[in-house]
PDB file of C-alpha atoms in Angstrom:
ATOM      1  CA  UNK A   8     147.221 196.022 150.353  1.00  0.00           C
ATOM      2  CA  UNK A   9     145.275 198.393 148.116  1.00  0.00           C
ATOM      3  CA  UNK A  10     148.298 200.667 147.723  1.00  0.00           C
ATOM      4  CA  UNK A  11     150.593 197.812 146.653  1.00  0.00           C
ATOM      5  CA  UNK A  12     147.982 196.629 144.135  1.00  0.00           C
ATOM      6  CA  UNK A  13     147.741 200.147 142.747  1.00  0.00           C
ATOM      7  CA  UNK A  14     151.523 200.328 142.421  1.00  0.00           C
ATOM      8  CA  UNK A  15     151.595 197.013 140.540  1.00  0.00           C
ATOM      9  CA  UNK A  16     148.871 198.264 138.193  1.00  0.00           C
ATOM     10  CA  UNK A  17     150.778 201.503 137.685  1.00  0.00           C
ATOM     11  CA  UNK A  18     153.993 199.634 136.812  1.00  0.00           C
ATOM     12  CA  UNK A  19     152.086 197.254 134.539  1.00  0.00           C
ATOM     13  CA  UNK A  20     150.480 200.189 132.685  1.00  0.00           C
ATOM     14  CA  UNK A  21     153.849 201.901 132.258  1.00  0.00           C
ATOM     15  CA  UNK A  22     155.418 198.642 131.049  1.00  0.00           C
ATOM     16  CA  UNK A  23     152.591 198.118 128.526  1.00  0.00           C
ATOM     17  CA  UNK A  24     152.920 201.700 127.278  1.00  0.00           C
ATOM     18  CA  UNK A  25     156.686 201.246 126.946  1.00  0.00           C
ATOM     19  CA  UNK A  26     156.281 198.048 124.908  1.00  0.00           C
ATOM     20  CA  UNK A  27     153.580 199.735 122.801  1.00  0.00           C
ATOM     21  CA  UNK A  28     155.859 202.703 122.125  1.00  0.00           C
ATOM     22  CA  UNK A  29     158.785 200.445 121.218  1.00  0.00           C
ATOM     23  CA  UNK A  30     156.647 198.407 118.807  1.00  0.00           C
ATOM     24  CA  UNK A  31     155.322 201.595 117.160  1.00  0.00           C
ATOM     25  CA  UNK A  32     158.850 202.990 116.910  1.00  0.00           C
ATOM     26  CA  UNK A  33     160.037 199.741 115.313  1.00  0.00           C
ATOM     27  CA  UNK A  34     157.174 199.863 112.798  1.00  0.00           C
ATOM     28  CA  UNK A  35     157.919 203.491 111.913  1.00  0.00           C
ATOM     29  CA  UNK A  36     161.653 202.799 111.548  1.00  0.00           C
ATOM     30  CA  UNK A  37     160.908 199.730 109.404  1.00  0.00           C
ATOM     31  CA  UNK A  38     158.582 201.742 107.145  1.00  0.00           C
ATOM     32  CA  UNK A  39     161.084 204.596 106.802  1.00  0.00           C
ATOM     33  CA  UNK A  40     163.844 202.038 106.141  1.00  0.00           C
ATOM     34  CA  UNK A  41     161.770 200.495 103.367  1.00  0.00           C
ATOM     35  CA  UNK A  42     161.218 203.911 101.788  1.00  0.00           C
ATOM     36  CA  UNK A  43     164.944 204.666 101.976  1.00  0.00           C
ATOM     37  CA  UNK A  44     165.907 201.351 100.355  1.00  0.00           C
ATOM     38  CA  UNK A  45     163.240 201.811  97.679  1.00  0.00           C
ATOM     39  CA  UNK A  46     164.515 205.300  96.837  1.00  0.00           C
ATOM     40  CA  UNK A  47     168.079 203.931  96.647  1.00  0.00           C
ATOM     41  CA  UNK A  48     166.958 201.120  94.320  1.00  0.00           C
ATOM     42  CA  UNK A  49     165.000 203.547  92.099  1.00  0.00           C
ATOM     43  CA  UNK A  50     168.089 205.806  91.919  1.00  0.00           C
ATOM     44  CA  UNK A  51     170.384 202.940  90.870  1.00  0.00           C
ATOM     45  CA  UNK A  52     168.011 201.713  88.144  1.00  0.00           C
TER      46      UNK A  52
END
């Protein structure tokens, strides 16, 4: 029983880390996207 509980915890930790990484990646991509659009707007004006 202890082993199965450990496995569940392991999977849960990996899943949380994956979601965390995805959210951080989305934030970084959103920030870089904003910078790109801003630079494009500044170039056009």
